[in-house]
Coordinates of C-alpha atoms in Angstrom, one line a residue:
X594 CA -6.9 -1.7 -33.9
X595 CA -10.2 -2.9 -31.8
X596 CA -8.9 -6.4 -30.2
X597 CA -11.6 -8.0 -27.9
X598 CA -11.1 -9.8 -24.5
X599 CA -12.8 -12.0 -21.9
X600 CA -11.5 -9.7 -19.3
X601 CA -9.5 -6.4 -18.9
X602 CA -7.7 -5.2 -16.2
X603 CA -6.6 -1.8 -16.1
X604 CA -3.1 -1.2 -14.0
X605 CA 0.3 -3.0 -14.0
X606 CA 0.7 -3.0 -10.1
X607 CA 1.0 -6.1 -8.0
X608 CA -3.3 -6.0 -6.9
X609 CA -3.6 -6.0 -10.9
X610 CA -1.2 -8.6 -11.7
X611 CA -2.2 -11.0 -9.1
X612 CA -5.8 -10.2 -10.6
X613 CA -5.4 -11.7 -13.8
X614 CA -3.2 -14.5 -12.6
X615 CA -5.3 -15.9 -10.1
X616 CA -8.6 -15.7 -13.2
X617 CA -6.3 -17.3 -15.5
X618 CA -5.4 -20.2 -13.2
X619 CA -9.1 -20.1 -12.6
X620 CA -9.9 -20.5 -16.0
X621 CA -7.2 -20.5 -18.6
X622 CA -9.1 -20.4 -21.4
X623 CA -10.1 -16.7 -21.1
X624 CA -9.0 -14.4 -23.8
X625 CA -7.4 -12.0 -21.0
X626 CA -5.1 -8.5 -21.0
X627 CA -4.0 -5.9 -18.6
X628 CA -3.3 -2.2 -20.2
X629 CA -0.7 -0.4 -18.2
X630 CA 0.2 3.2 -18.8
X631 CA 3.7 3.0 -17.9
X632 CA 6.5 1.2 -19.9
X633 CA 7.0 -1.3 -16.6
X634 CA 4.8 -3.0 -14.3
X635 CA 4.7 -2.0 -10.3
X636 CA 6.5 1.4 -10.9
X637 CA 4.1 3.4 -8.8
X638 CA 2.8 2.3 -5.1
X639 CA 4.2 -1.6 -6.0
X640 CA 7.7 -0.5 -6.6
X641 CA 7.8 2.2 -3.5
X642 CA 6.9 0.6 -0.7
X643 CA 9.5 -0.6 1.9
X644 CA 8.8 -4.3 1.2
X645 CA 7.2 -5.5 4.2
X646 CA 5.4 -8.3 4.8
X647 CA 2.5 -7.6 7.2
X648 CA 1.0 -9.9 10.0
X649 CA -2.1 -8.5 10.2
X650 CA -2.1 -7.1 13.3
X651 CA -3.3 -3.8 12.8
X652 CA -6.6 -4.6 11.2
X653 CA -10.2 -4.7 12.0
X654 CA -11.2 -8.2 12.9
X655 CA -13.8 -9.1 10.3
X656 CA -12.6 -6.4 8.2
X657 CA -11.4 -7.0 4.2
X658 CA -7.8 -5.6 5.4
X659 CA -7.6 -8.6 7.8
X660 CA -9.1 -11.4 6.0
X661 CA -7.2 -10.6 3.0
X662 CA -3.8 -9.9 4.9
X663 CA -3.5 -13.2 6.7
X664 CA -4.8 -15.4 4.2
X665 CA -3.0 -13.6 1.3
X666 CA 0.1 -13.6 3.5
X667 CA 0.1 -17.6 3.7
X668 CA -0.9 -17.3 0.1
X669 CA 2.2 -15.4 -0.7
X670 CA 5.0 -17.7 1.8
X671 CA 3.8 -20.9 -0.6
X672 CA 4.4 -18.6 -3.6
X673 CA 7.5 -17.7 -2.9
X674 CA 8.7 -21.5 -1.3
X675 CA 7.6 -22.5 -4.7
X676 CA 9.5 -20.2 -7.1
X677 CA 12.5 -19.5 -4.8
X678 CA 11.3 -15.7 -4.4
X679 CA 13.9 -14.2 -1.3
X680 CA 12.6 -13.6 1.8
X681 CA 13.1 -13.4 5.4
X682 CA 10.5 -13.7 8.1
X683 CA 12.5 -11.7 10.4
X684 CA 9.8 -10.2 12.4
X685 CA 9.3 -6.7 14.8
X686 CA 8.3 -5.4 17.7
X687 CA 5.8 -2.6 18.1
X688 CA 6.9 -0.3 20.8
X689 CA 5.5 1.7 24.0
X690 CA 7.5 4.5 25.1
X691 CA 5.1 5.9 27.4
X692 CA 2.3 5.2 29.2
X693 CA -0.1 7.6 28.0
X694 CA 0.1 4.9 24.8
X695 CA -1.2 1.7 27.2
X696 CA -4.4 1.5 25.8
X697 CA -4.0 1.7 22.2
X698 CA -1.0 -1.1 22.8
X699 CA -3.4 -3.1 24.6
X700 CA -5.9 -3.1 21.9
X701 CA -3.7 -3.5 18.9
X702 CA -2.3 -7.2 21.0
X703 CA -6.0 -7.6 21.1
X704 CA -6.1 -7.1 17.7
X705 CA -3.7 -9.8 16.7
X706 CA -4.9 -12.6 19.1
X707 CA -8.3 -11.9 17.2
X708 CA -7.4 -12.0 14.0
X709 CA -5.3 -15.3 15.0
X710 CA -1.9 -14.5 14.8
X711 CA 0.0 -17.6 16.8
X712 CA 3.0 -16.6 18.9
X713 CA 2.8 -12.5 19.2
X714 CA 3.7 -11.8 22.5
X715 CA 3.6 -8.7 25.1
X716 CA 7.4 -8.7 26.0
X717 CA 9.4 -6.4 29.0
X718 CA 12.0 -4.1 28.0
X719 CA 14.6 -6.2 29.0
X720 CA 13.0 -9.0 26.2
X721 CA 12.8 -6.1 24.2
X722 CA 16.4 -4.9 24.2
X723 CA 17.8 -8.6 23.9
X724 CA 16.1 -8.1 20.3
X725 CA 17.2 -4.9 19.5
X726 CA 20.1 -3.7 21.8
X727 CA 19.6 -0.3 21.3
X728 CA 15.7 0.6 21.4
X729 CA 13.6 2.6 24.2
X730 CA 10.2 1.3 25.4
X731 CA 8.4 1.0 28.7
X732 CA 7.4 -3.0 27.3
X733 CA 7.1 -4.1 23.5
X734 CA 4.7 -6.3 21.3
X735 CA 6.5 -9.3 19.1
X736 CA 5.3 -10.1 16.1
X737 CA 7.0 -13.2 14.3
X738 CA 5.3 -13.3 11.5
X739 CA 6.1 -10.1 9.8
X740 CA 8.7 -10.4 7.2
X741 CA 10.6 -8.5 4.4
X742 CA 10.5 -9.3 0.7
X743 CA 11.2 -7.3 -2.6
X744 CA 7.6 -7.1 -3.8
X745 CA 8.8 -5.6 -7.4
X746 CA 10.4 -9.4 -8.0
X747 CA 7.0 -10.7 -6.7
X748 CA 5.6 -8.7 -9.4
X749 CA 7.8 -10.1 -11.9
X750 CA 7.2 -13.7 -11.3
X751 CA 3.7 -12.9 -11.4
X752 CA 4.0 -11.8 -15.0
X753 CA 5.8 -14.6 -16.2
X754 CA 3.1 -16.6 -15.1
X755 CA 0.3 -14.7 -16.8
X756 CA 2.2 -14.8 -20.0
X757 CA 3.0 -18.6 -19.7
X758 CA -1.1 -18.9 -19.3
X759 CA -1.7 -16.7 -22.2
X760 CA -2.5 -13.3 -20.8
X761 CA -1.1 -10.3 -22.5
X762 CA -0.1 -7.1 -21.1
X763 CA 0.3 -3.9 -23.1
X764 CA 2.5 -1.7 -21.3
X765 CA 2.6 2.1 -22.7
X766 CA -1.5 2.2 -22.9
X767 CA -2.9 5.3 -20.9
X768 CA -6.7 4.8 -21.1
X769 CA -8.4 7.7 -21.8
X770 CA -12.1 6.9 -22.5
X771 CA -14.4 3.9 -21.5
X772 CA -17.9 3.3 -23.2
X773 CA -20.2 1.1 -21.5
X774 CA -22.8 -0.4 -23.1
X775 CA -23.3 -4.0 -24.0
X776 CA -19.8 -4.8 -24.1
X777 CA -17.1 -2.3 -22.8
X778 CA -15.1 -0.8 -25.0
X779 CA -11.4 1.2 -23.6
X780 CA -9.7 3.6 -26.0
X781 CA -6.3 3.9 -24.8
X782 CA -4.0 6.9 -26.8
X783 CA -2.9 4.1 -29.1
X784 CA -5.2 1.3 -28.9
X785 CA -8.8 0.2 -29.2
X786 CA -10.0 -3.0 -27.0
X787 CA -13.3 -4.5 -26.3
X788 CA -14.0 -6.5 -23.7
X789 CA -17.1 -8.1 -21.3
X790 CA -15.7 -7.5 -18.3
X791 CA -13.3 -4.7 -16.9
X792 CA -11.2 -4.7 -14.0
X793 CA -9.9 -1.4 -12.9
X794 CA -6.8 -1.9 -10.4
X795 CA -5.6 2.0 -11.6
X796 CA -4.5 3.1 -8.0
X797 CA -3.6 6.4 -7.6
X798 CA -6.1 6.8 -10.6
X799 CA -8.6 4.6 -9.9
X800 CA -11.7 7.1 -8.9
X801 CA -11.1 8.8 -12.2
X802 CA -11.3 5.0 -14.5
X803 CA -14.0 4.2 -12.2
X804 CA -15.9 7.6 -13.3
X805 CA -14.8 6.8 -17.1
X806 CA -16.6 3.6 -17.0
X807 CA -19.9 5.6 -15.8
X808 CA -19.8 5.0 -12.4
X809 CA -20.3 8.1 -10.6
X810 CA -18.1 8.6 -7.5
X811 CA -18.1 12.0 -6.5
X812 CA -18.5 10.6 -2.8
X813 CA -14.7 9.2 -3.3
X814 CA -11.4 10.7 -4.0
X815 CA -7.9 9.3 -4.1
X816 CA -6.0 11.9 -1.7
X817 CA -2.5 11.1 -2.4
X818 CA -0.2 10.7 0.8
X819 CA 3.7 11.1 0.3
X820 CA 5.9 9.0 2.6
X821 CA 9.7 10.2 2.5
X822 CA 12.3 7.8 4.0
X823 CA 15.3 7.9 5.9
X824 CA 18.2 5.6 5.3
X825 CA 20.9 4.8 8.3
X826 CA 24.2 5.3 7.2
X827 CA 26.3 2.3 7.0
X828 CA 28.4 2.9 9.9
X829 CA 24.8 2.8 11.9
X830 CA 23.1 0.2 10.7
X831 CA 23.6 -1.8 13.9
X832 CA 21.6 0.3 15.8
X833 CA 18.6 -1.6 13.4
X834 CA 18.8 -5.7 13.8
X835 CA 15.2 -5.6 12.1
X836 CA 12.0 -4.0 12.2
X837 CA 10.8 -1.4 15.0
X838 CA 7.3 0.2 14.8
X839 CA 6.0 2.5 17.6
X840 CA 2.5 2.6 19.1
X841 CA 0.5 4.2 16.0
X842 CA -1.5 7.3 16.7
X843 CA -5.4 6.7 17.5
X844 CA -5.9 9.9 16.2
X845 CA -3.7 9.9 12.9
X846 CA -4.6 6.9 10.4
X847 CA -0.9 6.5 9.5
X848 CA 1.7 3.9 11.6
X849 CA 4.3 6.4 12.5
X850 CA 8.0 6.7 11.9
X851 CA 9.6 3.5 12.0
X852 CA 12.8 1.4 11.4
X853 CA 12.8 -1.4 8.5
X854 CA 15.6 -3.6 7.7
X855 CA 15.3 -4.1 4.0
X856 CA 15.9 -7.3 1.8
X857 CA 18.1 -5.9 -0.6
X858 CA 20.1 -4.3 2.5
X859 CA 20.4 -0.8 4.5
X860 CA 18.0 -0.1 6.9
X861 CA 15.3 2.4 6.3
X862 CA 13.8 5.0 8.7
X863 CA 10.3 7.0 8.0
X864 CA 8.0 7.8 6.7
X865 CA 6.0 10.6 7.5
X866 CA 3.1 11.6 5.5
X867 CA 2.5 14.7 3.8
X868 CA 0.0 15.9 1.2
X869 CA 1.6 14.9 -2.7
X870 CA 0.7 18.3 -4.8
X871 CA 0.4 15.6 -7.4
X872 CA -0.4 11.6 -7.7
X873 CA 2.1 10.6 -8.6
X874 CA 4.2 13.3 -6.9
X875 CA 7.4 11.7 -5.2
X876 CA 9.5 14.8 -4.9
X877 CA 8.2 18.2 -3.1
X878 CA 8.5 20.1 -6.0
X879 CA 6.1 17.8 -8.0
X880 CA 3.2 19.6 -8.5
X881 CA 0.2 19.2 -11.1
X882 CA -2.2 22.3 -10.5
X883 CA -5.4 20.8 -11.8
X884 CA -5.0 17.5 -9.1
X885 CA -4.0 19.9 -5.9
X886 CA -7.2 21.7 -6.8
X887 CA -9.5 19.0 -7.2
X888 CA -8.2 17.3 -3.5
X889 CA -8.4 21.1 -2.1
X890 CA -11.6 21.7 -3.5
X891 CA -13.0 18.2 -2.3
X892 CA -15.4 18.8 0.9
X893 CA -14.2 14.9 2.0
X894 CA -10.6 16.5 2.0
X895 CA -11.0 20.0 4.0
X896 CA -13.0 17.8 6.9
X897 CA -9.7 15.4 6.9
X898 CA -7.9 18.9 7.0
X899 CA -9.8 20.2 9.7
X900 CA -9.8 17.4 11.6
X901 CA -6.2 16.3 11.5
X902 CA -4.5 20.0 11.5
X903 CA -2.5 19.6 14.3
X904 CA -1.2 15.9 13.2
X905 CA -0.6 17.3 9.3
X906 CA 1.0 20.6 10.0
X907 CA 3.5 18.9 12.5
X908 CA 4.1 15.9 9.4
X909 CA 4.6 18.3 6.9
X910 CA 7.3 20.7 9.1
X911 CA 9.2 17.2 9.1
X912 CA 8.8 17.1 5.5
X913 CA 11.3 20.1 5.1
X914 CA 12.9 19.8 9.1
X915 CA 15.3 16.7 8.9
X916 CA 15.7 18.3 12.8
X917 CA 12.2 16.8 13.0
X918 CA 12.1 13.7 11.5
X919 CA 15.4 12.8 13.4
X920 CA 13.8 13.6 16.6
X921 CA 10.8 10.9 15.4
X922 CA 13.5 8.6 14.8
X923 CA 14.5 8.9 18.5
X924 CA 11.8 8.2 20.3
X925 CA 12.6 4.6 18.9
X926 CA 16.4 5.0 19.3
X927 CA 17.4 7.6 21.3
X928 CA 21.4 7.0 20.0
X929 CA 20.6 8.4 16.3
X930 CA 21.9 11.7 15.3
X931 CA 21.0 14.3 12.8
X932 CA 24.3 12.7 11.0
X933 CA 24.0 9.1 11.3
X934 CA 20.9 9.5 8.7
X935 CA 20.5 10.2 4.9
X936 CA 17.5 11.3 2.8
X937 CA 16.2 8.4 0.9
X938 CA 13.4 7.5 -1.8
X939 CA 9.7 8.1 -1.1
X940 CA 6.7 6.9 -1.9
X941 CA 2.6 7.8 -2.7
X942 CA -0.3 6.2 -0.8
X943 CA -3.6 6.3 -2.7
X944 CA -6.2 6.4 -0.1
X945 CA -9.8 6.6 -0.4
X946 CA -11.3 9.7 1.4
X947 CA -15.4 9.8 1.3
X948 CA -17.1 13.2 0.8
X949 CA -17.9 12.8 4.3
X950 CA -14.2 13.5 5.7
X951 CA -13.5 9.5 6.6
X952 CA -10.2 8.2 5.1
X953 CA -11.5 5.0 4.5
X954 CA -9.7 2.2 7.3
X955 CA -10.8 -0.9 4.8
X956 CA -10.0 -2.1 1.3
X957 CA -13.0 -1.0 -1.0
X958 CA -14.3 -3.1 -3.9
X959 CA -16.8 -1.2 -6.0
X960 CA -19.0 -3.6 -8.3
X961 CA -21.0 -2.6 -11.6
X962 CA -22.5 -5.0 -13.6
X963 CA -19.5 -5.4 -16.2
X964 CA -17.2 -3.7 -14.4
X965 CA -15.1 -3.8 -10.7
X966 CA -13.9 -0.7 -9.6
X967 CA -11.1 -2.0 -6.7
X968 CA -11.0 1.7 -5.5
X969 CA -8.9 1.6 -2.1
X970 CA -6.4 -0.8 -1.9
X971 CA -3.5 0.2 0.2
X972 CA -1.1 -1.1 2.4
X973 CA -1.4 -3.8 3.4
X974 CA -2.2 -4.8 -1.0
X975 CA 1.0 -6.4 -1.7
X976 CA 1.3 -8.8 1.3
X977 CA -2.7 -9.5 0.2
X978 CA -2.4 -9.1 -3.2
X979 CA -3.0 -13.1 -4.1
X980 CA -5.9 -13.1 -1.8
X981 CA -7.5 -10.2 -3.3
X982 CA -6.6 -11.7 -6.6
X983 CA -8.5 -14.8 -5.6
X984 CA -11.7 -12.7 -4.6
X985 CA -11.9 -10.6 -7.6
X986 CA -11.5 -13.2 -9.9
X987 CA -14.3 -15.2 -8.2
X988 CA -16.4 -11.8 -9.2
X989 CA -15.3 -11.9 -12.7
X990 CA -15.7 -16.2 -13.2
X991 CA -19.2 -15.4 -11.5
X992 CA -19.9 -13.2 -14.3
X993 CA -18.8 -14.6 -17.2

């Protein structure tokens, strides 16, 4: 079968869904599909992360992670208002347990005032323990806008929607070749489709559809980052009212070991972040020989390694030293014991690492002339994934 489309998006995940919904409710006449390898939607970085809905505070100001975050965060409160999607804007507070961490709490306040995030506020310890009883820090950042949602049901409401407008999604459709010439044409190991423009929103995969659809990227790779969670035990769970995040790291482009209450319940603690052997590799002994290689061979990948040794070896001896991790865990709250704790799920970040050594800090949209390659688009996606929706589909109206 060769069907043809107005638009194809490639990948199932919440930055894909939200894609084709906001184009269809631009224009609902277009003939649209999204081809998904798996046999469900969001099973990869959509249906592993730890449901948080992010401020903003973190980002660049000016940047694509900020933009998108806060207005696909307000985005994403009306969505859920309107179709009675759960959530709870229980906020956090970010953490200093040392002074030697001053200045990089100082500038990530700085951060949020910039980016315009009304009512965070530098708070003392004794604020700070009125919050969350059992915490240690020298002072504390509050953040009220940061909530926690099931983004999987998010997901699911978003592909109602596109069906009720007359997309169509073909789950169970691994692409395997694109040819680009006039019109685009993606052979899938069952399928044949043609389409004028392609939207690729493969995540963990998204370098390699980028380079089927001819554009070259050897300047980018997808290094895949495993996060492996914690989860208190019941009895402890009121050591957690909500969500605790330390100072991050200025030298380590991950936030650090934290505490989440989650919507569904339990509290979760983690993660770290360690090298996945594999893309999709969720478990330590997932391995795929032929992806380790490529990252290991990748010059991008041995500067990141070289420049981060100290940071990685230390995150991957917590990877296998629940000794480690625990002692992460009590820099936050000092109470929590080796025991109180139980090993949890995990998931895979796909970030964007340039040949250059840079993990890239911003979301990156690659644009063809047919195609968009959306080609780093981690956290914080799924709090921005209706404002990034917006954007791209803009791109593909323009086109068409």
């Amino acid at each position: 079968m060769n069907i043809k489309y107005d638009v194809i998006i490639i990948g199932a995940g919440i930055v894909g869904l939200a894609t084709a919904l906001r184009t269809l409710q631009s224009n609902p006449r277009l003939r649209l599909a999204i081809l998904e390898k798996e046999s469900e939607i969001a099973l990869h970085q959509t249906g592993h992360n730890s449901g948080v809905i992010h401020s903003g505070i973190y980002y660049k100001p000016g940047s694509q992670k900020a933009q998108n975050c806060i207005n696909g965060y307000n985005q994403l409160i009306q969505f859920c208002d309107k179709y009675d999607i759960k959530y709870d804007l229980c906020g956090k507070i970010i953490v200093k347990t040392k002074e030697s961490q001053s200045e990089s709490f100082n500038n990530i306040y700085n951060r949020g005032v910039r980016n315009g995030l009304v009512g965070i506020t530098k708070i003392s310890k004794e604020q700070a323990l009125e919050l969350e009883p059992h915490v240690n820090c020298l002072e504390a950042i509050y953040v009220p806008q940061t909530g926690i949602i099931d983004f999987k049901k998010v997901s699911l409401k978003y592909t109602q929607l596109i069906n009720e407008l007359g997309g169509e999604l073909f789950l169970n459709n691994k692409v395997v070749r694109i040819k680009n010439n006039k019109q685009i044409e993606i052979i899938t190991d069952k399928m044949i489709f043609t389409t004028k423009t392609l939207v690729n929103c493969a995540g963990l995969y998204s370098d390699k559809i980028a380079k089927f659809g001819a554009q070259k990227l050897n300047n980018i790779m997808i290094i895949p980052f495993r996060g492996e969670y914690y989860e208190l035990n019941k009895d402890k769970e009121y050591l957690v009212k909500n969500l605790i995040y330390p100072v991050p790291n200025p030298n380590f482009p991950f936030l650090g070991v934290h505490f989440t209450r989650m919507i569904n319940g339990g509290i979760e603690a983690g993660p770290n972040a360690v090298l996945a052997f594999r893309r999709e590799g969720y478990k330590k002994t997932d391995i795929n020989f032929k992806e380790l290689f490529e990252v290991l061979t990748f010059p991008g990948f041995r500067k990141v390694a070289f420049k981060y040794w100290a940071e990685g070896w230390m995150e991957m001896k917590r990877s296998y030293s629940k000794k480690l991790i625990v002692k992460a865990m009590k820099e936050l709250i000092p109470e929590i014991e080796e025991s109180d704790v139980h090993s949890s799920g995990s998931g895979v970040r796909a970030q964007a690492c340039d040949i250059e050594g840079t993990l890239l800090d911003d979301f990156k949209i690659i644009e063809m002339e047919n195609i968009i390659n959306v080609c780093n688009a981690p956290s914080p996606a799924a709090t921005s994934s209706l404002s990034i929706g917006e954007h791209i589909s803009k791109m593909i109206i323009n086109r068409l």
